[in-house]
PDB file of C-alpha atoms in Angstrom:
ATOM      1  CA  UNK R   6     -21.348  18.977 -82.060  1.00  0.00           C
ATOM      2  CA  UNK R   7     -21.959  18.557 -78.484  1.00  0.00           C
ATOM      3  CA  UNK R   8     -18.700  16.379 -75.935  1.00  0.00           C
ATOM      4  CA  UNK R   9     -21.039  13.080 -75.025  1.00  0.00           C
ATOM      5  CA  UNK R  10     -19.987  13.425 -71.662  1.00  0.00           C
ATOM      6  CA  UNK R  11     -21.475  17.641 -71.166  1.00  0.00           C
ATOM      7  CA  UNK R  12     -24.557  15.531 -72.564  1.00  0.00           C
ATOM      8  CA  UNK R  13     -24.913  12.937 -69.997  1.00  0.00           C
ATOM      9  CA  UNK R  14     -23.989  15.267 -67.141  1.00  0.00           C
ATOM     10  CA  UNK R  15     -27.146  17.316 -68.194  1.00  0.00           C
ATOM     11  CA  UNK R  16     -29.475  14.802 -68.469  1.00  0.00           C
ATOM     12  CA  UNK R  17     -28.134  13.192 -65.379  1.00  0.00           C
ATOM     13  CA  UNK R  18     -29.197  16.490 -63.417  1.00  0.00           C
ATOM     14  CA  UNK R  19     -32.625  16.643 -66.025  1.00  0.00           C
ATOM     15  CA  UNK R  20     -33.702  12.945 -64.669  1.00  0.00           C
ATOM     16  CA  UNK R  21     -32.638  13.416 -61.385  1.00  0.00           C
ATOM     17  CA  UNK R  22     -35.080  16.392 -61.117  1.00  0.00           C
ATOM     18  CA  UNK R  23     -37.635  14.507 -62.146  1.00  0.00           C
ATOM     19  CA  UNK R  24     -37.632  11.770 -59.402  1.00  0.00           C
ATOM     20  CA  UNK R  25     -35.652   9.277 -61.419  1.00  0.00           C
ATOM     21  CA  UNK R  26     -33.843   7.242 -58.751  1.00  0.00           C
ATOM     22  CA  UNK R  27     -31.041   5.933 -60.990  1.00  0.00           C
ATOM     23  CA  UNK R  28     -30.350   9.028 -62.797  1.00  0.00           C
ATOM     24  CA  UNK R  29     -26.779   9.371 -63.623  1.00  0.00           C
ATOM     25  CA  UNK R  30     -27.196   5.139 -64.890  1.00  0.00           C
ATOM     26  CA  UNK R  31     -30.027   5.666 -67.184  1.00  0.00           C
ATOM     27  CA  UNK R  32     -28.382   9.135 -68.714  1.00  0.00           C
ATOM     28  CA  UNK R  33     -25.498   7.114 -69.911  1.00  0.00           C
ATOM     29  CA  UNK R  34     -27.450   4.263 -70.886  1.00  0.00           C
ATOM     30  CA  UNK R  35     -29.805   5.726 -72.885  1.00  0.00           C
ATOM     31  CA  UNK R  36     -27.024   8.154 -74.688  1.00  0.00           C
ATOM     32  CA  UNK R  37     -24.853   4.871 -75.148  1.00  0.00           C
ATOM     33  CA  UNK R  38     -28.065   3.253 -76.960  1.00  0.00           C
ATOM     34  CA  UNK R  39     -28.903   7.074 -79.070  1.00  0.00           C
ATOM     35  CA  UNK R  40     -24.549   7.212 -80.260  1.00  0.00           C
ATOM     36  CA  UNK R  41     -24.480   3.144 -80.592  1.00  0.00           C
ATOM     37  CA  UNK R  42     -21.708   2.154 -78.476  1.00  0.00           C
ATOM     38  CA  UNK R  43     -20.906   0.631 -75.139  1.00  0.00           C
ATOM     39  CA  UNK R  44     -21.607   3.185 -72.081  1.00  0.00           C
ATOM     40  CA  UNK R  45     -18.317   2.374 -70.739  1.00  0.00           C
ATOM     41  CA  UNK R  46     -16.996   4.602 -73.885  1.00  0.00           C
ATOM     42  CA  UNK R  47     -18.941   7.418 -73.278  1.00  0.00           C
ATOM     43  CA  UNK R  48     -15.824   9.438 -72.136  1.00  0.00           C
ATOM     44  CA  UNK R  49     -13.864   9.066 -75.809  1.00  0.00           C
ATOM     45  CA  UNK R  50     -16.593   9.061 -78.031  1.00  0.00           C
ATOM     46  CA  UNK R  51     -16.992  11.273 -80.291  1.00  0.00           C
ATOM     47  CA  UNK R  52     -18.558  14.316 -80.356  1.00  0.00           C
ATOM     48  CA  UNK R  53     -22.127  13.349 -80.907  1.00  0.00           C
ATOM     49  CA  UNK R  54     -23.797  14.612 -84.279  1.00  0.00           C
ATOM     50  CA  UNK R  55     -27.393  16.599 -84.315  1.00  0.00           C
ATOM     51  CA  UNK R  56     -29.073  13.649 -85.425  1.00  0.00           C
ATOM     52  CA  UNK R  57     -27.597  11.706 -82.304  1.00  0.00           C
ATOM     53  CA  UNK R  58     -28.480  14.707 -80.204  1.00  0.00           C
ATOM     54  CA  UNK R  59     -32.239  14.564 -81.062  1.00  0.00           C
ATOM     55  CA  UNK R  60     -32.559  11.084 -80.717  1.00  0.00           C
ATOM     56  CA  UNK R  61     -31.162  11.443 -76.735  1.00  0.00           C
ATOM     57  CA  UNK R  62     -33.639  13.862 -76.635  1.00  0.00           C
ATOM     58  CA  UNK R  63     -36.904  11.699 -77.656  1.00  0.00           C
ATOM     59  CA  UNK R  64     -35.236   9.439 -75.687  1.00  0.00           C
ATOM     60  CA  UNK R  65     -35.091  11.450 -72.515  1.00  0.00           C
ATOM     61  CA  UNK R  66     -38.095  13.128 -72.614  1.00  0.00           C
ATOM     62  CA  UNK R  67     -39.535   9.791 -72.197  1.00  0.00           C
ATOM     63  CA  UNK R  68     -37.738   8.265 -69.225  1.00  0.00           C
ATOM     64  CA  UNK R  69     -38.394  12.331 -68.334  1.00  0.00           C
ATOM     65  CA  UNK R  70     -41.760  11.030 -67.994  1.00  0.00           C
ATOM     66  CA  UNK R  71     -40.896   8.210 -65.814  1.00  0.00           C
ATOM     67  CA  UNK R  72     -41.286   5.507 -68.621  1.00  0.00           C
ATOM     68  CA  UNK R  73     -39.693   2.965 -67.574  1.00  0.00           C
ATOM     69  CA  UNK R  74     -36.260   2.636 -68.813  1.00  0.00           C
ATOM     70  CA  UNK R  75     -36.404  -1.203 -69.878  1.00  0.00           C
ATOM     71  CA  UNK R  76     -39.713  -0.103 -71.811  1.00  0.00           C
ATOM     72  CA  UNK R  77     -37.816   2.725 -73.601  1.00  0.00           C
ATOM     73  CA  UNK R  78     -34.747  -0.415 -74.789  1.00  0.00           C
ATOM     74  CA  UNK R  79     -36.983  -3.010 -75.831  1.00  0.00           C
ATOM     75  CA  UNK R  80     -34.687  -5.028 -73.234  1.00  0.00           C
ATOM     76  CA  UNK R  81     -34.021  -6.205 -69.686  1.00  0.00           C
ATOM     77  CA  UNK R  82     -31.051  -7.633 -68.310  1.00  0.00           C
ATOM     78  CA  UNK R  83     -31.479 -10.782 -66.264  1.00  0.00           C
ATOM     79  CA  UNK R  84     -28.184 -12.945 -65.527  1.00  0.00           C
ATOM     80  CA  UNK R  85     -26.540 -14.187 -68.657  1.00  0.00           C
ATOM     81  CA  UNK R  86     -29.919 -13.298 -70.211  1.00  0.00           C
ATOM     82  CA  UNK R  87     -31.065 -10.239 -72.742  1.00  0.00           C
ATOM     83  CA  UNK R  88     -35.031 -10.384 -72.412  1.00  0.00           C
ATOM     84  CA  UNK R  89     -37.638  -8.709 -74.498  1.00  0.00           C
ATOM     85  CA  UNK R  90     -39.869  -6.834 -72.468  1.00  0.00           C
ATOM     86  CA  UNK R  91     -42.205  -4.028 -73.064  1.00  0.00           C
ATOM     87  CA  UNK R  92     -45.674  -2.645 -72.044  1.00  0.00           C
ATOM     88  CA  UNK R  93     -48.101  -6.102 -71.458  1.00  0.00           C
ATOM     89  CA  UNK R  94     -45.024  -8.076 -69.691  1.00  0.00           C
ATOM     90  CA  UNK R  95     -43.392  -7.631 -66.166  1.00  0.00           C
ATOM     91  CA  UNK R  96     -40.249  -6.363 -66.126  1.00  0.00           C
ATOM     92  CA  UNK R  97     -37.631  -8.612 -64.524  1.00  0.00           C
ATOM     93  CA  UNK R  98     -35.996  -7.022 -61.229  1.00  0.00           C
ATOM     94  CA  UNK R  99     -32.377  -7.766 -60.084  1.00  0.00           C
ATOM     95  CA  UNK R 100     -33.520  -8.657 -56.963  1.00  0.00           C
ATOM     96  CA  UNK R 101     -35.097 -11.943 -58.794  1.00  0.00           C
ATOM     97  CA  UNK R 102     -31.700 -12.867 -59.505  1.00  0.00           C
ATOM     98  CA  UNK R 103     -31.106 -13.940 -56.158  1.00  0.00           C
ATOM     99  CA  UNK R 104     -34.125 -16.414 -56.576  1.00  0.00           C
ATOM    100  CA  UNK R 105     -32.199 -17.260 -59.786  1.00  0.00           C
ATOM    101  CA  UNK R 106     -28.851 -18.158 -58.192  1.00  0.00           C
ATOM    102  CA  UNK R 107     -30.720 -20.223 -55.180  1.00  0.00           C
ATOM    103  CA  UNK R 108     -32.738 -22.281 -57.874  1.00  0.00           C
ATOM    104  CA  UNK R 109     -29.785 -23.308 -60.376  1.00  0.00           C
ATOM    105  CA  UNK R 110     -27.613 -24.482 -57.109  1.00  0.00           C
ATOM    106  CA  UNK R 111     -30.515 -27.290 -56.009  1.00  0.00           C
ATOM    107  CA  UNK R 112     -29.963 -29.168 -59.245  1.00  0.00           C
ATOM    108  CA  UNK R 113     -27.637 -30.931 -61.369  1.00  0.00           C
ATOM    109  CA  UNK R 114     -27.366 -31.756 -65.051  1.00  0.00           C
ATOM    110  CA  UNK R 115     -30.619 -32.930 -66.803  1.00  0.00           C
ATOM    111  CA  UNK R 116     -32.934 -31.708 -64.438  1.00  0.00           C
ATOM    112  CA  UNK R 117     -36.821 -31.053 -64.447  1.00  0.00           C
ATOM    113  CA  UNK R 118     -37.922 -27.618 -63.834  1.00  0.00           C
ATOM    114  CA  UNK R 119     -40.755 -25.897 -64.221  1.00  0.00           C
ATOM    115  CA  UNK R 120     -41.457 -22.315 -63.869  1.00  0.00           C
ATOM    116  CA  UNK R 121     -45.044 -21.165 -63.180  1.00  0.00           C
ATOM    117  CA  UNK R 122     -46.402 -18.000 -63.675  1.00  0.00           C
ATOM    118  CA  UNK R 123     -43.478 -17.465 -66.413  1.00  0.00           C
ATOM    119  CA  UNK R 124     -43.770 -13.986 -67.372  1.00  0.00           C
ATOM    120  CA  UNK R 125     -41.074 -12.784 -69.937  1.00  0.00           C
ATOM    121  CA  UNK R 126     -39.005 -15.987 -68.652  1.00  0.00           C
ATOM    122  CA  UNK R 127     -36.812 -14.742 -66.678  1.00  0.00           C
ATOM    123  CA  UNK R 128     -36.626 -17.708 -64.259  1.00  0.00           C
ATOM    124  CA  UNK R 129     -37.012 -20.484 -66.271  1.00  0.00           C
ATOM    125  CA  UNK R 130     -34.883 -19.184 -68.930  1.00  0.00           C
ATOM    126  CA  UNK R 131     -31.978 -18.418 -66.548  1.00  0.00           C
ATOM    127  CA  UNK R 132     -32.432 -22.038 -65.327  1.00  0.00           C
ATOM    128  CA  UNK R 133     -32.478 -23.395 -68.857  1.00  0.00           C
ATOM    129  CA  UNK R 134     -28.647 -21.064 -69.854  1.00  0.00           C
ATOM    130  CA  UNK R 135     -27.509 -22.398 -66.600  1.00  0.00           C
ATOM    131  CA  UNK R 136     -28.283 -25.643 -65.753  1.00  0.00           C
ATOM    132  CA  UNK R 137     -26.639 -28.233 -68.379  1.00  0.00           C
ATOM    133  CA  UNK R 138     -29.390 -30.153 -70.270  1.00  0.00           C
ATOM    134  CA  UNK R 139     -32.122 -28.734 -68.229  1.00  0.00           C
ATOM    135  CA  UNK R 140     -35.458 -29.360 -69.611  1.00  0.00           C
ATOM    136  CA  UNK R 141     -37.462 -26.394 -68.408  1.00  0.00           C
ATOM    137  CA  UNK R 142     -41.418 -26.014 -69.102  1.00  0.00           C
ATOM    138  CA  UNK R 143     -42.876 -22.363 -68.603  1.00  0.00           C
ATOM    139  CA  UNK R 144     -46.604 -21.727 -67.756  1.00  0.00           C
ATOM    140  CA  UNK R 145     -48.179 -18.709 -68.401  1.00  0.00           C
ATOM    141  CA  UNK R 146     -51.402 -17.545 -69.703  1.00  0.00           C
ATOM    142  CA  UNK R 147     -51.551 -13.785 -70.366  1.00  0.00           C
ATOM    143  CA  UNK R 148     -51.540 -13.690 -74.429  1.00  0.00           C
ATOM    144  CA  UNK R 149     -49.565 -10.553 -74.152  1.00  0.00           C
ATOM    145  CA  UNK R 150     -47.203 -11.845 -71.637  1.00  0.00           C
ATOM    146  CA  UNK R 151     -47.247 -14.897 -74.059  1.00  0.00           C
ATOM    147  CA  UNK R 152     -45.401 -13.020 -76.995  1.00  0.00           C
ATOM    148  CA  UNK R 153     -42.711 -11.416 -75.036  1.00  0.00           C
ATOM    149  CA  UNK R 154     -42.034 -15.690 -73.258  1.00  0.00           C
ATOM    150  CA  UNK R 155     -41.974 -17.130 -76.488  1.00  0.00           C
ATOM    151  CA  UNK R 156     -39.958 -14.577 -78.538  1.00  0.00           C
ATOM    152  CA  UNK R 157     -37.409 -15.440 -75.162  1.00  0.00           C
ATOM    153  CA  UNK R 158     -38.116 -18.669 -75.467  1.00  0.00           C
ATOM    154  CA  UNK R 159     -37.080 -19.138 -79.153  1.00  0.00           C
ATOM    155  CA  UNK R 160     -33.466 -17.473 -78.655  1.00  0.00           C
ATOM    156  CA  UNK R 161     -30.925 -19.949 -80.391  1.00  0.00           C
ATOM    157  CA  UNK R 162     -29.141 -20.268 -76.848  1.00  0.00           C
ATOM    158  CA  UNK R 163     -32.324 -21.808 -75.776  1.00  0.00           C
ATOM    159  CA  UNK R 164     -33.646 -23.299 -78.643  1.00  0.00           C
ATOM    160  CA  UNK R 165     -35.059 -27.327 -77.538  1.00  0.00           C
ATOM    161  CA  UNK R 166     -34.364 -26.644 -73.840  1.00  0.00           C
ATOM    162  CA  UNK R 167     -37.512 -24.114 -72.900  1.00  0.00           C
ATOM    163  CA  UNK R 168     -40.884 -25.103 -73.738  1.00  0.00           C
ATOM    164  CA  UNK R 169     -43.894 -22.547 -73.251  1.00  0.00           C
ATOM    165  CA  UNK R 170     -47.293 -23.663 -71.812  1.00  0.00           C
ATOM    166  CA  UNK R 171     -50.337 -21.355 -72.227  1.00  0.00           C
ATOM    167  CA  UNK R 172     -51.860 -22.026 -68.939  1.00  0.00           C
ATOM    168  CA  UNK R 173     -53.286 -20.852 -65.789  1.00  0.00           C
ATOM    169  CA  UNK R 174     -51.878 -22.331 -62.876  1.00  0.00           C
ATOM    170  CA  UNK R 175     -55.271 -21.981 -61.255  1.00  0.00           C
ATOM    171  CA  UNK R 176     -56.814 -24.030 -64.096  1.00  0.00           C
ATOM    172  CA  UNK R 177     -58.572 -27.442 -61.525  1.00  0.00           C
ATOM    173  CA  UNK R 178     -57.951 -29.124 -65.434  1.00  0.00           C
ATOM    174  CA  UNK R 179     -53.727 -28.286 -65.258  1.00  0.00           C
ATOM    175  CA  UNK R 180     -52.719 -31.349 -63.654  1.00  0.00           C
ATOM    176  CA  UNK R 181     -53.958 -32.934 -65.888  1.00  0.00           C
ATOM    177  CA  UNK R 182     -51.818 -31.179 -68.846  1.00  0.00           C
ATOM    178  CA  UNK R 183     -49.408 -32.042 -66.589  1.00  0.00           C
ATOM    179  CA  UNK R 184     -49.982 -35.424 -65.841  1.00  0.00           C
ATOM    180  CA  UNK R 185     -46.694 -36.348 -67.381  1.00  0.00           C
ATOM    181  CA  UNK R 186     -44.674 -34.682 -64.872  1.00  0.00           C
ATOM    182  CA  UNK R 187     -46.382 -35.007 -61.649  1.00  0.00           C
ATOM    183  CA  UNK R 188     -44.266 -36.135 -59.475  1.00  0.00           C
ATOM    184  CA  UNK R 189     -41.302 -36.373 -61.469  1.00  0.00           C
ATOM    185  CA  UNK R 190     -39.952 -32.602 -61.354  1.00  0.00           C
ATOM    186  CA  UNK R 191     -36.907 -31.578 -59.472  1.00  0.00           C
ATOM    187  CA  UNK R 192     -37.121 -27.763 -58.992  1.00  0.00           C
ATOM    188  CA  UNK R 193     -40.262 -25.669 -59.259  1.00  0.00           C
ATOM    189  CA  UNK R 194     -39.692 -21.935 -59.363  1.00  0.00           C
ATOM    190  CA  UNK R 195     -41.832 -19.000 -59.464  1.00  0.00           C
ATOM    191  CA  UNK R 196     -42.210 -14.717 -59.375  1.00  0.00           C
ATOM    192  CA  UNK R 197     -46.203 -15.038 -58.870  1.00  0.00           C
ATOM    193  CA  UNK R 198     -48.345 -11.378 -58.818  1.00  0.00           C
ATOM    194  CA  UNK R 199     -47.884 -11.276 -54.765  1.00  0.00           C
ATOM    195  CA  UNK R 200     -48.513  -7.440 -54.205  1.00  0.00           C
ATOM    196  CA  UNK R 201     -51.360  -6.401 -51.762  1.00  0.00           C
ATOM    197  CA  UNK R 202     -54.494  -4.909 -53.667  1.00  0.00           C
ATOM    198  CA  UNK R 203     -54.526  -1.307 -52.866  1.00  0.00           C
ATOM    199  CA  UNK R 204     -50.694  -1.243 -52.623  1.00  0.00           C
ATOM    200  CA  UNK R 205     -48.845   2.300 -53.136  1.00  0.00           C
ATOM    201  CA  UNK R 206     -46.204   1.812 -55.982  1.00  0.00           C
ATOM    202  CA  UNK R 207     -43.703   3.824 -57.770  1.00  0.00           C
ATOM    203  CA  UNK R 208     -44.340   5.239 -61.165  1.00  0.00           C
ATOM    204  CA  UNK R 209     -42.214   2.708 -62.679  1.00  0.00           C
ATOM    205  CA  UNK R 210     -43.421  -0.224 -61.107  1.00  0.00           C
ATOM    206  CA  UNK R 211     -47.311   1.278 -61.863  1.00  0.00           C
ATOM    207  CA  UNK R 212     -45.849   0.664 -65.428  1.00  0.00           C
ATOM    208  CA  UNK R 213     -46.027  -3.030 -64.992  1.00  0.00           C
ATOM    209  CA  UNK R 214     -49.366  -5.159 -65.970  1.00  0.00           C
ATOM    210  CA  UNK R 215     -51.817  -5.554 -62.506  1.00  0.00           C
ATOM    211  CA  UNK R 216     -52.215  -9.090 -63.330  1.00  0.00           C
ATOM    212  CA  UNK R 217     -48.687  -9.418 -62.837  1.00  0.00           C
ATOM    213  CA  UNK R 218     -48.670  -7.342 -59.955  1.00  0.00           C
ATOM    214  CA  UNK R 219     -51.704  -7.881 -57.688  1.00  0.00           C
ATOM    215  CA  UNK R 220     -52.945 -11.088 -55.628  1.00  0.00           C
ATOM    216  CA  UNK R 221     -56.030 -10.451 -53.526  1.00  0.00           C
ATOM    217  CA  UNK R 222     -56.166  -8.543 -49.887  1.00  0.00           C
ATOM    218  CA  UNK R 223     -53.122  -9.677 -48.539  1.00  0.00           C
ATOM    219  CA  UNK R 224     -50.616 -10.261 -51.416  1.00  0.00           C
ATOM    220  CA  UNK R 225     -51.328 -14.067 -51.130  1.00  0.00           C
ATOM    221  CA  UNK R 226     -53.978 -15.833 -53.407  1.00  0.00           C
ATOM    222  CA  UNK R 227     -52.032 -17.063 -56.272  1.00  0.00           C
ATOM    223  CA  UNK R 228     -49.291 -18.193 -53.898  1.00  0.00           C
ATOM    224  CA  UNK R 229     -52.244 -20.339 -51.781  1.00  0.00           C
ATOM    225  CA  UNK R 230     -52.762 -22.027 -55.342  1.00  0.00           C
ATOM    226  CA  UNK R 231     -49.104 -22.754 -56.266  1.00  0.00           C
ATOM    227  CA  UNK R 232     -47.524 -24.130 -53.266  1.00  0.00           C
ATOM    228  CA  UNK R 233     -49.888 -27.103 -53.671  1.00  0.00           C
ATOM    229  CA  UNK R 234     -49.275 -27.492 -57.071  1.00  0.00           C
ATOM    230  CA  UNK R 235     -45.879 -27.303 -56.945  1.00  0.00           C
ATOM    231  CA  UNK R 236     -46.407 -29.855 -54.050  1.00  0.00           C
ATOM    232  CA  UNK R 237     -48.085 -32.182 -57.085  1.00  0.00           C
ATOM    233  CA  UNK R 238     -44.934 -31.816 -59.458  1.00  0.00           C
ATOM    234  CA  UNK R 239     -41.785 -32.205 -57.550  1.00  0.00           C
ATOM    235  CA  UNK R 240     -40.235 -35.614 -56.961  1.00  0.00           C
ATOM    236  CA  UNK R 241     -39.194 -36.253 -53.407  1.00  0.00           C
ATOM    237  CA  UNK R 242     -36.550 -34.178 -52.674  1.00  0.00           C
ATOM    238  CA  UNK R 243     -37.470 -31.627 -54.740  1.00  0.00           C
ATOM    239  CA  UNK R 244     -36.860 -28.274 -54.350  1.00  0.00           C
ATOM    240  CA  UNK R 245     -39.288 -24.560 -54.668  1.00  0.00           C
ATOM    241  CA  UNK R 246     -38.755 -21.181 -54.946  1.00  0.00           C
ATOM    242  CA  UNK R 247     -41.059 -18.730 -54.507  1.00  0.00           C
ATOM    243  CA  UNK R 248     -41.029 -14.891 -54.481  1.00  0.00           C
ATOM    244  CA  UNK R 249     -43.001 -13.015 -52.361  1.00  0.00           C
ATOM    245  CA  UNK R 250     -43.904  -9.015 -50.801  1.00  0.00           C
ATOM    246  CA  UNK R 251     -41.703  -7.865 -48.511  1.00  0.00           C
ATOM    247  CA  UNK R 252     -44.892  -8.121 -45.853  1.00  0.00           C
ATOM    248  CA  UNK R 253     -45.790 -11.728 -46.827  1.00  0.00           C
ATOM    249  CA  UNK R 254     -42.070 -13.741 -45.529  1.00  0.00           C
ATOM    250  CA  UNK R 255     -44.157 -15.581 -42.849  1.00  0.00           C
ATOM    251  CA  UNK R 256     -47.156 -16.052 -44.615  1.00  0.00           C
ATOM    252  CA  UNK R 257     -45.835 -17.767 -47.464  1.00  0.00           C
ATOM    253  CA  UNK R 258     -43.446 -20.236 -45.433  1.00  0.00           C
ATOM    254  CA  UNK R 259     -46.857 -21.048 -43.935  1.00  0.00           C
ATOM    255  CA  UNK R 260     -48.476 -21.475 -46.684  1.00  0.00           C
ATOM    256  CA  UNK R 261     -45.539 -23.920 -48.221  1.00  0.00           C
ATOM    257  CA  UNK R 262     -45.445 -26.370 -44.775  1.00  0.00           C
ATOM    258  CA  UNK R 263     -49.063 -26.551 -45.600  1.00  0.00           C
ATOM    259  CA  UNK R 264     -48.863 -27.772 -48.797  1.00  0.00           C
ATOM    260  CA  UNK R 265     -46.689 -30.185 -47.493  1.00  0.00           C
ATOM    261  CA  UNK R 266     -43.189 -28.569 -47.813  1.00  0.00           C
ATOM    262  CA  UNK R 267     -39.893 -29.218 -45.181  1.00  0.00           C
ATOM    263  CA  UNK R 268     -36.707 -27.412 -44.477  1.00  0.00           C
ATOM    264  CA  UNK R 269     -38.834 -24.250 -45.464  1.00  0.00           C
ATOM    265  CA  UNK R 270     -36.936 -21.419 -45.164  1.00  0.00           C
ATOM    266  CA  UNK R 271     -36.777 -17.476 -45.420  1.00  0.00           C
ATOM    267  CA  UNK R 272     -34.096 -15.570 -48.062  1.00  0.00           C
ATOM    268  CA  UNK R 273     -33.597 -11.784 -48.069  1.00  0.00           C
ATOM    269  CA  UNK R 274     -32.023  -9.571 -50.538  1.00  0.00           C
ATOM    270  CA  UNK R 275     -29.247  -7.920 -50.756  1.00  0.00           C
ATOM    271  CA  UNK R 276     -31.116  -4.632 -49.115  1.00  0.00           C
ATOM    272  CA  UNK R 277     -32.059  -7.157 -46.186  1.00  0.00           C
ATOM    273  CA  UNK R 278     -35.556  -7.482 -47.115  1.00  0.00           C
ATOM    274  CA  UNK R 279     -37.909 -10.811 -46.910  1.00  0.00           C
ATOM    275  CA  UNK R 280     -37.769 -11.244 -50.783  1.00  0.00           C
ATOM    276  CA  UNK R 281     -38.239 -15.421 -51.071  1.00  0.00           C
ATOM    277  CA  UNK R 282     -39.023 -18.427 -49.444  1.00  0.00           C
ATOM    278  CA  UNK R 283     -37.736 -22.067 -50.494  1.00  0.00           C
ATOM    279  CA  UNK R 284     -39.003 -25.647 -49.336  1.00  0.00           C
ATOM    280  CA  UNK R 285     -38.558 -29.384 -50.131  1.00  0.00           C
ATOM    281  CA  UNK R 286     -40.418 -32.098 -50.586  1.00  0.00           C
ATOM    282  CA  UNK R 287     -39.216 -34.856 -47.722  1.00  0.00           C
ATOM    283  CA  UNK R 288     -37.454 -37.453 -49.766  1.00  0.00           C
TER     284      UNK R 288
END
């Protein structure tokens, strides 16, 4: 029998040694998910059987490996939200959430939302727990990205509130699809691929699909294609949100007053990076 608390001080110093930036976090997650419980009771749980042991273990020696510690769970937490996620989906990055805050504070009860280049959901589906009677409509056309969305999706929270397009917002026939929104939509919101080709990345983030992750040269060509389709959607007076790289701040504000977009403006995080940009349609 082995104190749960000699165990996560181990593996703390076992994943910090091998580059994992969150160390002493993911230790006591991961031993909270191999003894069952809550990490906040790590400190008076009991002493942890051999069977618990060895399933820490497996579990380390994975994020050991810098697997990435949401693939490892099955889960990501976004907001209010538990997501599925796994190899074939992007993970969902707190930093997003700021995105998600901006989005469900530009519109009121009922509203029309649609969230392109959906992924797991993350958007959207905070947008649809948030916003009362929200009708949200999520486009996304990777079939394995597709699973983890609609498994999301189907959650009894959101059950007749989400509703999952397979689509690729680049498709000249979407509009069409759409036709019965066009210019009805109050909030359009989106976490597009937006990372230079050729980019370095950490191990974890290497993890995630490159069609989720890459956009041309400069970080830029699915957002060139979205801000004039989210120009096509919104109502006037309608609001988007779009995430961008850290490099790309000015060039996607440029690429939004092109489309057509006022009172564009520039959001950091909470590390003070360019992280999104936000416009309106001129009522």
């Amino acid at each position: 029998m082995t104190r749960p608390t000699a165990l996560a001080a181990a593996a703390t110093a076992r994943l910090a040694a091998a580059g994992v930036p969150s160390a002493r976090f993911d230790a006591e997650v991961l031993l909270a998910e191999a003894l069952g419980i809550d990490r906040g009771r790590i400190p008076i749980a009991d002493d942890a059987t051999p069977e618990q042991a060895a399933a820490y273990e497996a579990l380390l020696a994975r994020r050991a490996a810098r697997e990435p510690l949401q693939h490892i769970l099955g889960r990501a937490y976004f907001g209010p939200l538990t997501l599925a996620v796994g190899p074939g989906v992007f993970v969902p990055r707190p930093e997003t959430e700021l995105l998600a805050v901006w989005a469900a504070r530009q519109v009121g009860r009922g509203a029309g939302i649609v969230d392109l280049c959906a992924g797991s959901g993350a958007l959207g589906l905070y947008l649809a727990a948030t916003v009362p009677d929200a009708r949200v409509v999520l486009v996304e056309r990777d079939p394995d990205a597709l699973d983890y969305l609609r498994r999301n999706a189907a959650t009894a929270a959101l059950a007749g509130t989400a509703t999952v397009l397979d689509a690729d917002v680049r498709d000249p026939g979407l509009p069409d699809r759409l036709a019965a929104l066009l210019g009805t939509v109050d909030l359009v919101v989106t976490n597009p691929p937006y990372v230079p080709e050729g980019a370095d990345l950490d191990r974890e983030a290497a993890a995630d699909p490159a069609a989720a992750l890459f956009s041309g040269a400069d970080g830029l060509d699915l957002i060139r294609d979205l801000a004039p389709l989210a120009a096509r959607l919104l109502a006037r007076g309608g609001a988007l949100g779009v995430e961008h790289d850290d490099s790309n701040g000015d060039g996607t504000a440029d690429l939004l007053r092109a489309a057509g977009f006022g009172a564009v403006a520039q959001h950091r995080d909470l590390a003070g990076r360019p992280r999104y940009v936000t416009g309106r349609m001129d009522p």
